[in-house]
């Protein structure tokens, strides 16, 4: 998919263009392609971008390290300023009632917007922070017998044994 040259949006109907996207991102493991659409509207000083997408992504469980599938839905909206906010003075920032941190997304007025890249970022933002295959996931199985047979090989166990000795030295 070709990036859009931002001034071309001004000539589009309602200054809006919609892109249907069905793609596979090499950086993201998915069971199904990412399917969705991105709509971009030129609002003179900024672009209004809306996107929806769905995919089944393959994640790795934080507890048991097994791969599992997760249905991901993206429903995002973002404003992209068509100027370089770092060039704004303090007065201008006050007038706009925004801080520089809010303006991380910006593009030159004669720049290019890439719907596919934008969608990729939204998909990444929608990934769950905590990746657990199942709420009941017990994690990596631990060999309990081995733990009890050699309690001192673990430093935490060693500390506990020391404490026990301090509390009841006659047992030692
Ligand atoms: Zn798991």
Tab-separated table of C-alpha atoms and ligand atoms in Angstrom:
chain	number	residue	atom	x	y	z
A	1	UNK	CA	0.000	0.000	0.000
A	2	UNK	CA	1.363	3.366	-1.025
A	3	UNK	CA	1.561	6.183	1.515
A	4	UNK	CA	-0.841	9.065	0.900
A	5	UNK	CA	0.569	12.435	-0.009
A	6	UNK	CA	-1.226	14.628	2.554
A	7	UNK	CA	-2.174	17.548	0.171
A	8	UNK	CA	-3.965	15.032	-2.070
A	9	UNK	CA	-6.522	14.502	0.705
A	10	UNK	CA	-7.713	18.090	0.204
A	11	UNK	CA	-9.007	17.107	-3.226
A	12	UNK	CA	-10.701	13.939	-2.032
A	13	UNK	CA	-14.448	13.809	-1.455
A	14	UNK	CA	-15.150	15.222	2.038
A	15	UNK	CA	-11.371	15.472	2.303
A	16	UNK	CA	-11.577	11.873	3.429
A	17	UNK	CA	-10.181	8.635	2.168
A	18	UNK	CA	-10.791	5.132	3.412
A	19	UNK	CA	-8.400	2.248	2.942
A	20	UNK	CA	-9.343	-1.376	3.307
A	21	UNK	CA	-6.394	-3.266	4.625
A	22	UNK	CA	-5.675	-6.961	4.717
A	23	UNK	CA	-2.091	-7.600	5.547
A	24	UNK	CA	0.467	-9.609	7.439
A	25	UNK	CA	3.060	-7.746	9.469
A	26	UNK	CA	6.383	-9.563	9.456
A	27	UNK	CA	7.141	-8.292	12.985
A	28	UNK	CA	3.914	-9.725	14.387
A	29	UNK	CA	2.979	-13.385	14.532
A	30	UNK	CA	-0.656	-13.823	13.561
A	31	UNK	CA	-2.790	-16.837	12.774
A	32	UNK	CA	-4.987	-14.803	10.430
A	33	UNK	CA	-4.090	-11.714	8.405
A	34	UNK	CA	-4.864	-8.379	9.996
A	35	UNK	CA	-8.103	-7.199	8.370
A	36	UNK	CA	-9.572	-3.779	8.772
A	37	UNK	CA	-9.888	-0.278	7.470
A	38	UNK	CA	-8.294	3.083	8.063
A	39	UNK	CA	-10.073	6.353	7.391
A	40	UNK	CA	-8.146	9.597	7.108
A	41	UNK	CA	-9.739	13.020	7.073
A	42	UNK	CA	-7.886	16.246	6.375
A	43	UNK	CA	-9.000	18.876	8.899
A	44	UNK	CA	-6.733	21.712	7.687
A	45	UNK	CA	-4.380	21.766	10.676
A	46	UNK	CA	-4.554	18.113	11.543
A	47	UNK	CA	-5.499	14.698	10.215
A	48	UNK	CA	-8.274	12.784	11.890
A	49	UNK	CA	-7.498	9.093	11.628
A	50	UNK	CA	-9.851	6.283	12.561
A	51	UNK	CA	-9.139	2.628	12.246
A	52	UNK	CA	-10.713	-0.719	12.943
A	53	UNK	CA	-9.100	-4.093	12.573
A	54	UNK	CA	-9.233	-7.686	13.720
A	55	UNK	CA	-6.758	-10.496	13.833
A	56	UNK	CA	-5.861	-13.586	15.746
A	57	UNK	CA	-2.385	-13.084	17.109
A	58	UNK	CA	-0.077	-15.736	18.458
A	59	UNK	CA	1.263	-14.762	21.873
A	60	UNK	CA	3.559	-16.393	24.398
A	61	UNK	CA	2.118	-16.989	27.855
A	62	UNK	CA	4.024	-15.124	30.587
A	63	UNK	CA	3.476	-18.004	33.001
A	64	UNK	CA	4.010	-21.219	31.076
A	65	UNK	CA	5.801	-19.852	27.988
A	66	UNK	CA	3.447	-21.767	25.682
A	67	UNK	CA	2.104	-20.147	22.540
A	68	UNK	CA	-1.579	-19.363	22.456
A	69	UNK	CA	-4.003	-17.534	20.172
A	70	UNK	CA	-5.648	-14.305	21.105
A	71	UNK	CA	-8.385	-12.482	19.212
A	72	UNK	CA	-7.379	-8.871	18.889
A	73	UNK	CA	-9.699	-6.008	18.064
A	74	UNK	CA	-8.530	-2.538	17.208
A	75	UNK	CA	-10.874	0.422	17.359
A	76	UNK	CA	-8.721	3.511	17.438
A	77	UNK	CA	-8.844	7.186	16.728
A	78	UNK	CA	-5.990	9.637	16.586
A	79	UNK	CA	-5.294	13.219	15.621
A	80	UNK	CA	-2.084	13.878	13.791
A	81	UNK	CA	-0.989	17.502	13.730
A	82	UNK	CA	0.108	18.859	10.411
A	83	UNK	CA	2.966	20.953	11.672
A	84	UNK	CA	6.052	20.666	13.705
A	85	UNK	CA	5.050	21.412	17.338
A	86	UNK	CA	8.671	21.742	18.412
A	87	UNK	CA	8.657	25.044	16.530
A	88	UNK	CA	5.792	26.419	18.591
A	89	UNK	CA	6.486	29.040	21.206
A	90	UNK	CA	5.141	28.880	24.779
A	91	UNK	CA	2.339	31.302	23.954
A	92	UNK	CA	1.167	29.183	21.087
A	93	UNK	CA	1.141	26.077	23.289
A	94	UNK	CA	-0.893	27.929	25.939
A	95	UNK	CA	-3.327	29.163	23.324
A	96	UNK	CA	-3.884	25.626	22.130
A	97	UNK	CA	-4.187	24.351	25.692
A	98	UNK	CA	-1.984	21.448	24.930
A	99	UNK	CA	1.382	20.312	26.086
A	100	UNK	CA	4.175	19.114	23.863
A	101	UNK	CA	3.697	15.579	25.234
A	102	UNK	CA	0.222	15.448	23.729
A	103	UNK	CA	1.638	16.196	20.349
A	104	UNK	CA	3.891	13.271	19.794
A	105	UNK	CA	2.018	12.522	16.608
A	106	UNK	CA	2.707	15.045	13.936
A	107	UNK	CA	3.418	15.164	10.269
A	108	UNK	CA	4.641	17.832	7.891
A	109	UNK	CA	1.703	19.407	5.955
A	110	UNK	CA	3.294	18.215	2.728
A	111	UNK	CA	4.319	14.861	4.175
A	112	UNK	CA	3.054	11.329	3.591
A	113	UNK	CA	0.705	9.336	5.761
A	114	UNK	CA	1.088	5.562	5.806
A	115	UNK	CA	-2.175	3.810	6.701
A	116	UNK	CA	-0.508	0.409	7.039
A	117	UNK	CA	2.182	1.640	9.459
A	118	UNK	CA	-0.432	3.510	11.450
A	119	UNK	CA	-2.541	0.363	11.712
A	120	UNK	CA	0.480	-1.648	12.795
A	121	UNK	CA	1.094	0.785	15.670
A	122	UNK	CA	-2.541	0.504	16.754
A	123	UNK	CA	-2.357	-3.289	16.683
A	124	UNK	CA	0.755	-3.190	18.884
A	125	UNK	CA	-0.974	-0.843	21.334
A	126	UNK	CA	-3.924	-3.235	21.524
A	127	UNK	CA	-1.788	-6.208	22.524
A	128	UNK	CA	-2.505	-7.262	26.113
A	129	UNK	CA	0.125	-6.144	28.632
A	130	UNK	CA	-0.339	-9.304	30.624
A	131	UNK	CA	-0.229	-12.300	28.344
A	132	UNK	CA	-1.724	-15.339	30.049
A	133	UNK	CA	-2.961	-18.333	28.007
A	134	UNK	CA	-5.702	-19.073	30.519
A	135	UNK	CA	-6.674	-17.593	33.899
A	136	UNK	CA	-6.208	-21.075	35.334
A	137	UNK	CA	-2.728	-21.455	33.868
A	138	UNK	CA	-0.523	-22.987	36.557
A	139	UNK	CA	2.727	-21.920	34.951
A	140	UNK	CA	5.763	-24.058	34.334
A	141	UNK	CA	5.421	-27.341	36.221
A	142	UNK	CA	7.882	-27.538	39.115
A	143	UNK	CA	9.370	-30.796	40.284
A	144	UNK	CA	8.186	-30.611	43.911
A	145	UNK	CA	9.965	-33.728	45.058
A	146	UNK	CA	13.328	-32.419	43.977
A	147	UNK	CA	12.693	-29.127	45.838
A	148	UNK	CA	12.097	-30.914	49.158
A	149	UNK	CA	14.997	-33.296	48.661
A	150	UNK	CA	17.529	-30.456	48.291
A	151	UNK	CA	16.090	-27.511	50.196
A	152	UNK	CA	19.453	-25.825	50.701
A	153	UNK	CA	20.261	-25.509	47.014
A	154	UNK	CA	17.853	-22.601	46.933
A	155	UNK	CA	19.099	-19.426	48.631
A	156	UNK	CA	15.673	-18.561	49.952
A	157	UNK	CA	15.480	-21.927	51.638
A	158	UNK	CA	18.939	-21.361	53.085
A	159	UNK	CA	17.859	-18.047	54.598
A	160	UNK	CA	14.813	-19.714	56.109
A	161	UNK	CA	16.888	-22.512	57.599
A	162	UNK	CA	19.224	-19.928	59.156
A	163	UNK	CA	16.289	-18.065	60.681
A	164	UNK	CA	14.882	-21.284	62.075
A	165	UNK	CA	18.261	-21.995	63.647
A	166	UNK	CA	18.314	-18.537	65.295
A	167	UNK	CA	14.829	-18.968	66.706
A	168	UNK	CA	15.383	-22.441	68.033
A	169	UNK	CA	19.111	-23.214	68.239
A	170	UNK	CA	18.510	-26.337	70.366
A	171	UNK	CA	17.040	-28.018	67.311
A	172	UNK	CA	20.267	-27.736	65.388
B	1	LIG	ZN1	0.087	-20.388	30.299
